[in-house]
Amino acid sequence: MTAPPDDCLARNEWLCGAYLSSRREILWDATVQHLQLTVVSVLIGLALAVPLALAARHRRWAAGPVLGVTTILYTVPSLAMFSLLLPVYGLSASLVVAGLVLYSLTLLVRNILAGLRAVPEETRQAARGMGYGPLRLLLAVELPLALPAAMAGLRIATVSAVSLVTVGAIVGYGGLGNLIYSGMNTYFKAQVLTASVLCVVIAVVADLLLLLVQRLLTPWTRRQP
Amino acid sequence: MDPETAVNTLADAWSWLTTSANWSGDGGIWNRLGQHLFLTVVCLLISCLIALPVAVVLGHLGKGGALAVNLSNIGRAVPTFAVLVLLLLTPIGGYGEWPTIIALVLFAVPPLLTNAYVGMREVDRDVVRAARGMGMTGGQLMLGVEVPLALPLILTGVRIAAVQLVATATLAALAGGGGLGRIITAGFNLASTAQVVAGAVLVAAFALIVEGLFEAGRLLVPGRFRGGGSG
């Protein structure tokens, strides 16, 4: 009879190199799913948030309902949000994406709207005086000036989405959250710690990448004294 | 799923909610609601006792700003679910609700600390100088001038923390904690969509009531203490 292997996996240690090497594929697949869910949700959220924020900016009556509804959506806890969508989407990745879209939508609409509202009236009048039509005013003046606030919202929304994907484990589509969930049930310390650390690393890297994009897109914000 | 099935699920969820047997007993709605309320209130008190004195003193002294402001960002990047499970697998996990309580407090402290610190720093410097010129000591200035003026933002922080606590307490059910979230996780284990939806409606209503109470409180207090709409 062979003795059971005496490595960090058998001793169930928190830090375990053998775990990293033997489960490389599982970790990779979970990370890819995590990234896919995050990116798809934030992009859909962004595509919906821009027109909503513009509507709230230019149609006075739309601002109240848009801000009110998004605030209510944001108050609903994530587990309840995913559960409320269950009758519509069933146990699917779409359910997780739909829930995350609703959260990122809220953060993005608020920030884009704040950015648009912060464009000085004199700037707008100067552009109109130079003969800018409404569309050119929006694309060439208002949106670029709202960009720093919008990017701040995008960073918050992305970091939040990375963290919230883990809750998708309840329906089996939680990226690294799936590993945390199964690791909890089997008391597998190395798996839980590794997946958790990877989540935080993804969030920090995504935040830094977006910060870099923001600096490249808004060179004028750095030329201040 | 087609619309008809979705409507049937809603009807089933409604009948689950209106069945009196689901409200009583150990796993009943009343018991879970009590646990949720208890966790939220106790952890809000603990978090305020930890965060507010630190933030007020740091804000008064103007020190530790980077930490106080960045703490919120760090709190956002760390998944609540991961912290709950990590705590459960440490030796603390053997002590009943303690992993849940610690996780709740950890996620309620950052918004409290950040908002209170920013509130203290945003007090008009002219007012602070005037108070000093009148001969106020540091303590008098802090408690008599800065804290009252920072109160709107401090209360905004308390509100964000309370809503965060309700959400975290719900997630605690995934890691075996008590509270309304258990109705949802039990529904998933029973493959009962009706119960999952019924639990989710209860949780959402609870969160919205907490938010609504803070909003009502904000409207009732004198105008000078009112903060902005949301944080």
Tab-separated table of C-alpha atoms in Angstrom:
chain	number	residue	atom	x	y	z
A	1	MET	CA	0.000	0.000	0.000
A	2	THR	CA	1.316	3.407	-0.939
A	3	ALA	CA	1.250	6.173	1.614
A	4	PRO	CA	-0.937	9.197	0.776
A	5	PRO	CA	1.122	12.032	-0.707
A	6	ASP	CA	2.277	14.516	1.885
A	7	ASP	CA	2.070	17.767	-0.042
A	8	CYS	CA	0.321	21.085	0.579
A	9	LEU	CA	-2.844	19.801	-1.145
A	10	ALA	CA	-3.117	16.888	1.265
A	11	ARG	CA	-2.477	19.205	4.225
A	12	ASN	CA	-5.108	21.669	2.866
A	13	GLU	CA	-2.879	24.710	3.208
A	14	TRP	CA	-3.936	28.235	2.191
A	15	LEU	CA	-0.926	28.788	-0.067
A	16	CYS	CA	-0.210	25.868	-2.336
A	17	GLY	CA	2.055	25.787	-5.387
A	18	ALA	CA	0.881	22.279	-6.268
A	19	TYR	CA	-2.665	23.635	-6.562
A	20	LEU	CA	-1.556	26.291	-9.044
A	21	SER	CA	0.269	23.806	-11.248
A	22	SER	CA	-2.260	20.971	-11.120
A	23	ARG	CA	-5.402	23.125	-11.610
A	24	ARG	CA	-3.984	25.561	-14.124
A	25	GLU	CA	-6.690	24.816	-16.691
A	26	ILE	CA	-9.595	25.145	-14.256
A	27	LEU	CA	-8.225	28.482	-13.045
A	28	TRP	CA	-7.722	29.703	-16.619
A	29	ASP	CA	-11.266	28.738	-17.687
A	30	ALA	CA	-12.779	30.423	-14.625
A	31	THR	CA	-10.728	33.571	-15.226
A	32	VAL	CA	-11.799	33.706	-18.889
A	33	GLN	CA	-15.467	33.299	-17.901
A	34	HIS	CA	-15.017	36.003	-15.251
A	35	LEU	CA	-13.541	38.421	-17.804
A	36	GLN	CA	-16.190	37.628	-20.433
A	37	LEU	CA	-19.084	38.213	-18.018
A	38	THR	CA	-17.526	41.480	-16.800
A	39	VAL	CA	-16.670	42.919	-20.216
A	40	VAL	CA	-19.994	42.006	-21.865
A	41	SER	CA	-22.014	43.433	-18.957
A	42	VAL	CA	-20.104	46.714	-18.718
A	43	LEU	CA	-20.209	47.245	-22.513
A	44	ILE	CA	-23.988	46.657	-22.680
A	45	GLY	CA	-24.395	48.905	-19.633
A	46	LEU	CA	-22.367	51.631	-21.356
A	47	ALA	CA	-24.371	51.316	-24.594
A	48	LEU	CA	-27.592	51.821	-22.610
A	49	ALA	CA	-26.251	54.479	-20.231
A	50	VAL	CA	-25.111	57.037	-22.824
A	51	PRO	CA	-28.551	57.551	-24.459
A	52	LEU	CA	-30.252	57.498	-21.034
A	53	ALA	CA	-27.886	60.140	-19.660
A	54	LEU	CA	-28.323	62.279	-22.793
A	55	ALA	CA	-32.109	61.984	-22.500
A	56	ALA	CA	-31.971	62.962	-18.835
A	57	ARG	CA	-29.737	65.926	-19.722
A	58	HIS	CA	-31.772	67.339	-22.589
A	59	ARG	CA	-35.339	66.409	-21.627
A	60	ARG	CA	-36.101	67.922	-18.257
A	61	TRP	CA	-38.959	65.485	-17.525
A	62	ALA	CA	-36.729	62.434	-18.120
A	63	ALA	CA	-34.131	63.226	-15.436
A	64	GLY	CA	-36.320	62.385	-12.411
A	65	PRO	CA	-37.526	58.961	-13.593
A	66	VAL	CA	-34.117	57.891	-14.954
A	67	LEU	CA	-32.269	58.769	-11.719
A	68	GLY	CA	-35.076	57.407	-9.529
A	69	VAL	CA	-35.305	54.031	-11.257
A	70	THR	CA	-31.533	53.523	-11.390
A	71	THR	CA	-31.235	54.394	-7.677
A	72	ILE	CA	-33.919	51.824	-6.820
A	73	LEU	CA	-32.162	49.190	-8.976
A	74	TYR	CA	-28.870	49.912	-7.237
A	75	THR	CA	-30.443	49.458	-3.791
A	76	VAL	CA	-31.579	45.888	-4.545
A	77	PRO	CA	-28.940	43.462	-3.167
A	78	SER	CA	-27.116	41.439	-5.837
A	79	LEU	CA	-28.358	38.012	-4.704
A	80	ALA	CA	-31.961	39.275	-4.839
A	81	MET	CA	-31.382	40.902	-8.242
A	82	PHE	CA	-30.120	37.662	-9.777
A	83	SER	CA	-33.010	35.762	-8.154
A	84	LEU	CA	-35.624	38.189	-9.466
A	85	LEU	CA	-34.313	37.634	-12.996
A	86	LEU	CA	-34.504	33.831	-12.642
A	87	PRO	CA	-38.058	33.452	-14.081
A	88	VAL	CA	-36.987	35.458	-17.142
A	89	TYR	CA	-33.576	33.990	-17.930
A	90	GLY	CA	-33.463	30.648	-16.088
A	91	LEU	CA	-30.108	29.244	-14.951
A	92	SER	CA	-27.975	30.907	-17.616
A	93	ALA	CA	-25.065	33.269	-18.200
A	94	SER	CA	-27.591	35.796	-19.555
A	95	LEU	CA	-29.073	36.068	-16.064
A	96	VAL	CA	-25.727	37.123	-14.576
A	97	VAL	CA	-25.083	39.533	-17.463
A	98	ALA	CA	-28.558	41.099	-17.134
A	99	GLY	CA	-28.083	41.646	-13.391
A	100	LEU	CA	-24.634	43.163	-13.846
A	101	VAL	CA	-25.887	45.407	-16.678
A	102	LEU	CA	-28.481	46.900	-14.319
A	103	TYR	CA	-25.815	47.725	-11.703
A	104	SER	CA	-23.263	49.202	-14.139
A	105	LEU	CA	-26.063	51.145	-15.823
A	106	THR	CA	-26.802	52.985	-12.577
A	107	LEU	CA	-23.188	53.964	-11.908
A	108	LEU	CA	-22.592	55.004	-15.519
A	109	VAL	CA	-25.783	57.073	-15.949
A	110	ARG	CA	-25.094	59.029	-12.742
A	111	ASN	CA	-21.501	59.812	-13.683
A	112	ILE	CA	-22.129	60.648	-17.353
A	113	LEU	CA	-25.002	62.922	-16.342
A	114	ALA	CA	-22.831	64.646	-13.737
A	115	GLY	CA	-20.157	65.153	-16.394
A	116	LEU	CA	-22.621	66.608	-18.904
A	117	ARG	CA	-24.119	68.924	-16.297
A	118	ALA	CA	-20.661	70.192	-15.361
A	119	VAL	CA	-19.990	71.545	-18.876
A	120	PRO	CA	-19.941	75.347	-18.344
A	121	GLU	CA	-22.787	77.269	-19.998
A	122	GLU	CA	-20.253	79.793	-21.409
A	123	THR	CA	-18.486	76.968	-23.268
A	124	ARG	CA	-21.760	75.879	-24.816
A	125	GLN	CA	-22.624	79.441	-25.804
A	126	ALA	CA	-19.184	79.994	-27.306
A	127	ALA	CA	-19.594	76.847	-29.430
A	128	ARG	CA	-23.062	77.953	-30.561
A	129	GLY	CA	-21.660	81.381	-31.394
A	130	MET	CA	-19.034	79.695	-33.561
A	131	GLY	CA	-21.879	78.117	-35.521
A	132	TYR	CA	-21.905	74.624	-33.955
A	133	GLY	CA	-25.186	72.740	-34.510
A	134	PRO	CA	-26.692	70.615	-31.720
A	135	LEU	CA	-25.035	67.360	-32.901
A	136	ARG	CA	-21.589	68.874	-33.380
A	137	LEU	CA	-21.931	70.649	-30.009
A	138	LEU	CA	-22.661	67.283	-28.390
A	139	LEU	CA	-19.927	65.281	-30.135
A	140	ALA	CA	-17.149	67.872	-30.234
A	141	VAL	CA	-17.734	69.825	-27.025
A	142	GLU	CA	-20.080	68.280	-24.455
A	143	LEU	CA	-19.072	64.601	-24.637
A	144	PRO	CA	-15.291	65.252	-24.557
A	145	LEU	CA	-15.706	67.575	-21.567
A	146	ALA	CA	-17.874	64.973	-19.800
A	147	LEU	CA	-15.270	62.271	-20.466
A	148	PRO	CA	-13.295	62.465	-17.171
A	149	ALA	CA	-16.469	62.039	-15.087
A	150	ALA	CA	-17.740	59.315	-17.415
A	151	MET	CA	-14.423	57.438	-17.202
A	152	ALA	CA	-14.508	57.682	-13.399
A	153	GLY	CA	-17.950	56.041	-13.557
A	154	LEU	CA	-16.682	53.381	-15.958
A	155	ARG	CA	-13.844	52.502	-13.591
A	156	ILE	CA	-16.192	52.169	-10.608
A	157	ALA	CA	-18.673	50.141	-12.675
A	158	THR	CA	-15.965	47.784	-13.942
A	159	VAL	CA	-14.399	47.185	-10.536
A	160	SER	CA	-17.860	46.577	-9.025
A	161	ALA	CA	-18.761	44.178	-11.843
A	162	VAL	CA	-15.579	42.130	-11.316
A	163	SER	CA	-16.515	41.762	-7.661
A	164	LEU	CA	-20.227	41.038	-8.298
A	165	VAL	CA	-19.594	38.321	-10.917
A	166	THR	CA	-18.675	36.027	-8.010
A	167	VAL	CA	-22.305	36.075	-6.813
A	168	GLY	CA	-23.242	34.475	-10.164
A	169	ALA	CA	-21.936	31.245	-8.612
A	170	ILE	CA	-25.462	30.745	-7.254
A	171	VAL	CA	-26.575	29.895	-10.827
A	172	GLY	CA	-23.259	28.287	-11.835
A	173	TYR	CA	-21.996	31.242	-13.907
A	174	GLY	CA	-19.787	33.118	-11.486
A	175	GLY	CA	-16.344	32.838	-13.104
A	176	LEU	CA	-13.870	32.610	-10.233
A	177	GLY	CA	-16.870	32.725	-7.890
A	178	ASN	CA	-17.671	29.149	-8.968
A	179	LEU	CA	-14.287	28.057	-7.603
A	180	ILE	CA	-14.894	29.957	-4.349
A	181	TYR	CA	-18.342	28.356	-4.019
A	182	SER	CA	-17.151	24.802	-4.650
A	183	GLY	CA	-14.076	25.440	-2.499
A	184	MET	CA	-16.364	26.459	0.354
A	185	ASN	CA	-18.400	23.262	0.078
A	186	THR	CA	-15.299	21.051	0.015
A	187	TYR	CA	-13.371	23.160	2.562
A	188	PHE	CA	-10.597	23.619	-0.030
A	189	LYS	CA	-8.542	26.526	1.354
A	190	ALA	CA	-6.009	26.891	-1.496
A	191	GLN	CA	-8.772	27.094	-4.100
A	192	VAL	CA	-10.771	29.750	-2.198
A	193	LEU	CA	-7.727	31.942	-1.507
A	194	THR	CA	-6.313	31.635	-5.033
A	195	ALA	CA	-9.646	32.492	-6.693
A	196	SER	CA	-10.229	35.408	-4.295
A	197	VAL	CA	-6.784	36.882	-4.920
A	198	LEU	CA	-7.273	36.514	-8.691
A	199	CYS	CA	-10.560	38.466	-8.422
A	200	VAL	CA	-8.817	41.362	-6.694
A	201	VAL	CA	-5.928	41.252	-9.195
A	202	ILE	CA	-8.394	41.410	-12.126
A	203	ALA	CA	-10.170	44.379	-10.518
A	204	VAL	CA	-6.937	46.297	-9.886
A	205	VAL	CA	-5.524	45.606	-13.373
A	206	ALA	CA	-8.813	46.616	-15.041
A	207	ASP	CA	-8.875	49.828	-12.990
A	208	LEU	CA	-5.306	50.718	-13.956
A	209	LEU	CA	-5.949	49.953	-17.657
A	210	LEU	CA	-8.998	52.231	-17.667
A	211	LEU	CA	-6.989	54.949	-15.894
A	212	LEU	CA	-4.405	54.676	-18.670
A	213	VAL	CA	-7.131	54.923	-21.344
A	214	GLN	CA	-8.544	57.961	-19.562
A	215	ARG	CA	-5.161	59.718	-19.558
A	216	LEU	CA	-4.685	58.976	-23.257
A	217	LEU	CA	-8.187	60.201	-24.143
A	218	THR	CA	-8.049	63.403	-22.105
A	219	PRO	CA	-4.528	64.842	-22.534
A	220	TRP	CA	-5.796	68.359	-21.712
A	221	THR	CA	-6.554	67.461	-18.091
A	222	ARG	CA	-2.828	67.052	-17.385
A	223	ARG	CA	-1.762	70.458	-18.647
A	224	GLN	CA	-2.969	72.270	-15.575
A	225	PRO	CA	-0.436	74.268	-13.517
B	1	MET	CA	-38.600	31.134	-20.711
B	2	ASP	CA	-41.826	32.303	-22.360
B	3	PRO	CA	-43.950	35.066	-20.814
B	4	GLU	CA	-46.673	32.659	-19.697
B	5	THR	CA	-44.252	30.635	-17.584
B	6	ALA	CA	-42.863	33.826	-16.063
B	7	VAL	CA	-46.365	34.971	-15.093
B	8	ASN	CA	-47.109	31.541	-13.591
B	9	THR	CA	-43.882	31.770	-11.565
B	10	LEU	CA	-44.958	35.147	-10.203
B	11	ALA	CA	-48.342	33.696	-9.231
B	12	ASP	CA	-46.571	30.778	-7.514
B	13	ALA	CA	-44.247	33.199	-5.703
B	14	TRP	CA	-47.280	35.164	-4.514
B	15	SER	CA	-48.984	32.037	-3.193
B	16	TRP	CA	-45.695	31.052	-1.464
B	17	LEU	CA	-45.646	34.452	0.252
B	18	THR	CA	-49.284	34.214	1.327
B	19	THR	CA	-48.961	30.708	2.794
B	20	SER	CA	-48.931	31.222	6.549
B	21	ALA	CA	-46.817	28.078	7.144
B	22	ASN	CA	-43.907	29.820	5.355
B	23	TRP	CA	-43.947	32.665	7.887
B	24	SER	CA	-43.625	30.666	11.104
B	25	GLY	CA	-40.986	28.315	12.500
B	26	ASP	CA	-37.181	28.289	12.505
B	27	GLY	CA	-36.716	28.821	8.773
B	28	GLY	CA	-39.855	30.980	8.509
B	29	ILE	CA	-39.971	34.490	7.121
B	30	TRP	CA	-40.468	36.176	10.531
B	31	ASN	CA	-37.437	34.428	11.985
B	32	ARG	CA	-35.249	35.219	8.947
B	33	LEU	CA	-36.452	38.836	8.947
B	34	GLY	CA	-35.566	39.136	12.631
B	35	GLN	CA	-32.068	37.755	11.974
B	36	HIS	CA	-31.592	40.141	9.058
B	37	LEU	CA	-32.736	43.156	11.077
B	38	PHE	CA	-30.597	42.141	14.049
B	39	LEU	CA	-27.468	41.691	11.902
B	40	THR	CA	-28.029	44.998	10.097
B	41	VAL	CA	-28.656	47.085	13.230
B	42	VAL	CA	-25.933	45.550	15.416
B	43	CYS	CA	-23.312	45.741	12.670
B	44	LEU	CA	-24.289	49.313	11.775
B	45	LEU	CA	-23.748	50.311	15.412
B	46	ILE	CA	-20.402	48.503	15.628
B	47	SER	CA	-19.228	50.000	12.327
B	48	CYS	CA	-20.233	53.536	13.357
B	49	LEU	CA	-18.440	53.140	16.697
B	50	ILE	CA	-15.281	52.049	14.874
B	51	ALA	CA	-15.319	54.333	11.826
B	52	LEU	CA	-16.823	57.651	12.892
B	53	PRO	CA	-14.456	58.587	15.780
B	54	VAL	CA	-11.435	57.687	13.629
B	55	ALA	CA	-12.736	59.659	10.631
B	56	VAL	CA	-13.687	62.699	12.747
B	57	VAL	CA	-10.309	62.876	14.473
B	58	LEU	CA	-8.357	62.267	11.231
B	59	GLY	CA	-10.489	64.847	9.423
B	60	HIS	CA	-9.955	67.369	12.220
B	61	LEU	CA	-6.204	66.832	12.143
B	62	GLY	CA	-6.146	66.641	8.333
B	63	LYS	CA	-4.102	63.437	8.429
B	64	GLY	CA	-4.473	60.012	6.802
B	65	GLY	CA	-6.562	61.417	3.969
B	66	ALA	CA	-5.185	59.119	1.268
B	67	LEU	CA	-6.039	56.047	3.332
B	68	ALA	CA	-9.529	57.265	4.280
B	69	VAL	CA	-10.416	58.076	0.679
B	70	ASN	CA	-8.842	54.983	-0.900
B	71	LEU	CA	-10.456	52.611	1.584
B	72	SER	CA	-13.739	52.850	-0.342
B	73	ASN	CA	-12.002	51.856	-3.573
B	74	ILE	CA	-10.326	48.915	-1.887
B	75	GLY	CA	-13.663	47.836	-0.382
B	76	ARG	CA	-15.215	47.870	-3.849
B	77	ALA	CA	-12.489	45.728	-5.424
B	78	VAL	CA	-12.684	42.941	-2.834
B	79	PRO	CA	-15.626	40.589	-3.503
B	80	THR	CA	-17.936	40.332	-0.475
B	81	PHE	CA	-18.630	36.690	-1.231
B	82	ALA	CA	-14.901	35.862	-1.242
B	83	VAL	CA	-14.385	37.516	2.167
B	84	LEU	CA	-17.375	35.636	3.622
B	85	VAL	CA	-16.021	32.279	2.435
B	86	LEU	CA	-12.435	33.067	3.487
B	87	LEU	CA	-13.626	33.956	7.003
B	88	LEU	CA	-15.726	30.792	7.099
B	89	LEU	CA	-12.659	28.637	6.361
B	90	THR	CA	-10.523	30.311	9.066
B	91	PRO	CA	-10.814	29.163	12.687
B	92	ILE	CA	-13.356	32.017	13.196
B	93	GLY	CA	-15.734	29.977	11.010
B	94	GLY	CA	-16.471	27.703	13.949
B	95	TYR	CA	-18.075	30.495	15.984
B	96	GLY	CA	-21.657	30.761	14.726
B	97	GLU	CA	-22.496	34.161	13.214
B	98	TRP	CA	-19.060	35.727	13.819
B	99	PRO	CA	-17.755	35.312	10.230
B	100	THR	CA	-20.907	37.080	8.998
B	101	ILE	CA	-20.647	39.889	11.552
B	102	ILE	CA	-16.962	40.513	10.783
B	103	ALA	CA	-17.601	40.557	7.012
B	104	LEU	CA	-20.550	42.924	7.466
B	105	VAL	CA	-18.484	45.341	9.552
B	106	LEU	CA	-15.543	45.177	7.122
B	107	PHE	CA	-17.763	46.304	4.235
B	108	ALA	CA	-19.697	48.938	6.198
B	109	VAL	CA	-16.610	50.748	7.546
B	110	PRO	CA	-15.203	52.142	4.221
B	111	PRO	CA	-18.237	54.257	3.171
B	112	LEU	CA	-18.606	55.543	6.753
B	113	LEU	CA	-14.942	56.470	7.020
B	114	THR	CA	-14.652	58.051	3.570
B	115	ASN	CA	-17.811	60.163	3.786
B	116	ALA	CA	-17.153	61.368	7.334
B	117	TYR	CA	-13.540	62.242	6.472
B	118	VAL	CA	-14.514	64.130	3.305
B	119	GLY	CA	-17.286	65.900	5.248
B	120	MET	CA	-14.824	67.072	7.891
B	121	ARG	CA	-12.339	68.293	5.279
B	122	GLU	CA	-14.980	70.147	3.271
B	123	VAL	CA	-15.961	72.387	6.177
B	124	ASP	CA	-15.352	75.976	5.058
B	125	ARG	CA	-11.796	76.912	6.117
B	126	ASP	CA	-12.933	80.496	6.858
B	127	VAL	CA	-15.402	79.138	9.424
B	128	VAL	CA	-12.633	77.087	11.021
B	129	ARG	CA	-10.319	80.125	11.175
B	130	ALA	CA	-13.105	82.265	12.643
B	131	ALA	CA	-13.753	79.638	15.317
B	132	ARG	CA	-10.039	79.530	16.154
B	133	GLY	CA	-9.951	83.330	16.279
B	134	MET	CA	-12.775	83.237	18.815
B	135	GLY	CA	-10.449	81.232	21.031
B	136	MET	CA	-11.973	77.782	20.610
B	137	THR	CA	-9.769	74.855	21.584
B	138	GLY	CA	-9.201	71.962	19.154
B	139	GLY	CA	-11.828	69.832	20.871
B	140	GLN	CA	-14.431	72.610	20.900
B	141	LEU	CA	-13.741	73.329	17.242
B	142	MET	CA	-14.072	69.658	16.314
B	143	LEU	CA	-17.267	68.864	18.217
B	144	GLY	CA	-18.949	72.275	18.139
B	145	VAL	CA	-18.201	73.435	14.603
B	146	GLU	CA	-16.747	70.807	12.283
B	147	VAL	CA	-18.923	67.805	13.210
B	148	PRO	CA	-22.246	69.693	12.930
B	149	LEU	CA	-21.212	71.117	9.555
B	150	ALA	CA	-20.008	67.710	8.347
B	151	LEU	CA	-23.200	65.987	9.502
B	152	PRO	CA	-24.935	65.789	6.089
B	153	LEU	CA	-22.057	63.824	4.580
B	154	ILE	CA	-21.613	61.733	7.742
B	155	LEU	CA	-25.287	60.730	7.482
B	156	THR	CA	-24.913	59.987	3.755
B	157	GLY	CA	-22.133	57.589	4.744
B	158	VAL	CA	-24.387	55.964	7.365
B	159	ARG	CA	-27.086	55.475	4.741
B	160	ILE	CA	-24.715	53.920	2.190
B	161	ALA	CA	-23.336	51.679	4.942
B	162	ALA	CA	-26.845	50.562	5.967
B	163	VAL	CA	-27.794	49.607	2.401
B	164	GLN	CA	-24.432	47.834	2.030
B	165	LEU	CA	-25.107	45.923	5.269
B	166	VAL	CA	-28.489	44.706	4.021
B	167	ALA	CA	-26.844	43.449	0.806
B	168	THR	CA	-23.938	41.775	2.606
B	169	ALA	CA	-26.257	40.118	5.124
B	170	THR	CA	-28.161	38.654	2.153
B	171	LEU	CA	-24.970	37.258	0.638
B	172	ALA	CA	-24.055	35.732	3.996
B	173	ALA	CA	-26.727	33.117	3.275
B	174	LEU	CA	-24.487	31.700	0.534
B	175	ALA	CA	-21.870	31.017	3.204
B	176	GLY	CA	-24.390	29.523	5.639
B	177	GLY	CA	-25.241	32.698	7.582
B	178	GLY	CA	-28.755	33.599	8.729
B	179	GLY	CA	-31.083	36.238	7.340
B	180	LEU	CA	-33.557	36.638	4.491
B	181	GLY	CA	-31.003	35.410	1.949
B	182	ARG	CA	-31.518	31.902	3.362
B	183	ILE	CA	-35.010	31.841	1.836
B	184	ILE	CA	-33.401	32.399	-1.585
B	185	THR	CA	-30.627	29.814	-1.152
B	186	ALA	CA	-33.124	27.288	0.210
B	187	GLY	CA	-35.256	27.956	-2.872
B	188	PHE	CA	-32.275	27.218	-5.126
B	189	ASN	CA	-31.557	23.985	-3.238
B	190	LEU	CA	-35.206	22.919	-3.613
B	191	ALA	CA	-35.154	24.009	-7.300
B	192	SER	CA	-38.232	26.103	-6.420
B	193	THR	CA	-38.207	29.210	-8.600
B	194	ALA	CA	-41.315	30.437	-6.775
B	195	GLN	CA	-39.500	30.431	-3.421
B	196	VAL	CA	-36.377	32.040	-4.934
B	197	VAL	CA	-38.468	34.881	-6.357
B	198	ALA	CA	-40.499	35.256	-3.155
B	199	GLY	CA	-37.281	35.526	-1.111
B	200	ALA	CA	-35.823	38.021	-3.573
B	201	VAL	CA	-38.958	40.187	-3.329
B	202	LEU	CA	-38.648	40.186	0.475
B	203	VAL	CA	-34.957	41.125	0.349
B	204	ALA	CA	-35.528	43.874	-2.239
B	205	ALA	CA	-38.440	45.288	-0.226
B	206	PHE	CA	-36.346	45.239	2.953
B	207	ALA	CA	-33.465	47.095	1.249
B	208	LEU	CA	-35.801	49.675	-0.267
B	209	ILE	CA	-37.529	50.252	3.089
B	210	VAL	CA	-34.141	50.859	4.764
B	211	GLU	CA	-33.191	53.333	2.004
B	212	GLY	CA	-36.660	54.933	2.241
B	213	LEU	CA	-36.376	55.391	6.023
B	214	PHE	CA	-33.088	57.253	5.631
B	215	GLU	CA	-34.588	59.396	2.859
B	216	ALA	CA	-37.611	60.207	5.073
B	217	GLY	CA	-35.290	61.013	7.986
B	218	ARG	CA	-33.278	63.337	5.762
B	219	LEU	CA	-36.408	65.229	4.757
B	220	LEU	CA	-37.586	65.545	8.365
B	221	VAL	CA	-34.435	67.068	9.859
B	222	PRO	CA	-33.803	70.822	9.624
B	223	GLY	CA	-32.635	71.980	6.195
B	224	ARG	CA	-29.083	72.834	7.195
B	225	PHE	CA	-28.367	69.192	8.071
B	226	ARG	CA	-29.560	67.860	4.704
B	227	GLY	CA	-26.999	66.220	2.470
B	228	GLY	CA	-27.074	65.642	-1.248
B	229	GLY	CA	-29.515	63.165	-2.748
B	230	SER	CA	-27.183	60.227	-2.941
B	231	GLY	CA	-23.579	59.356	-2.557
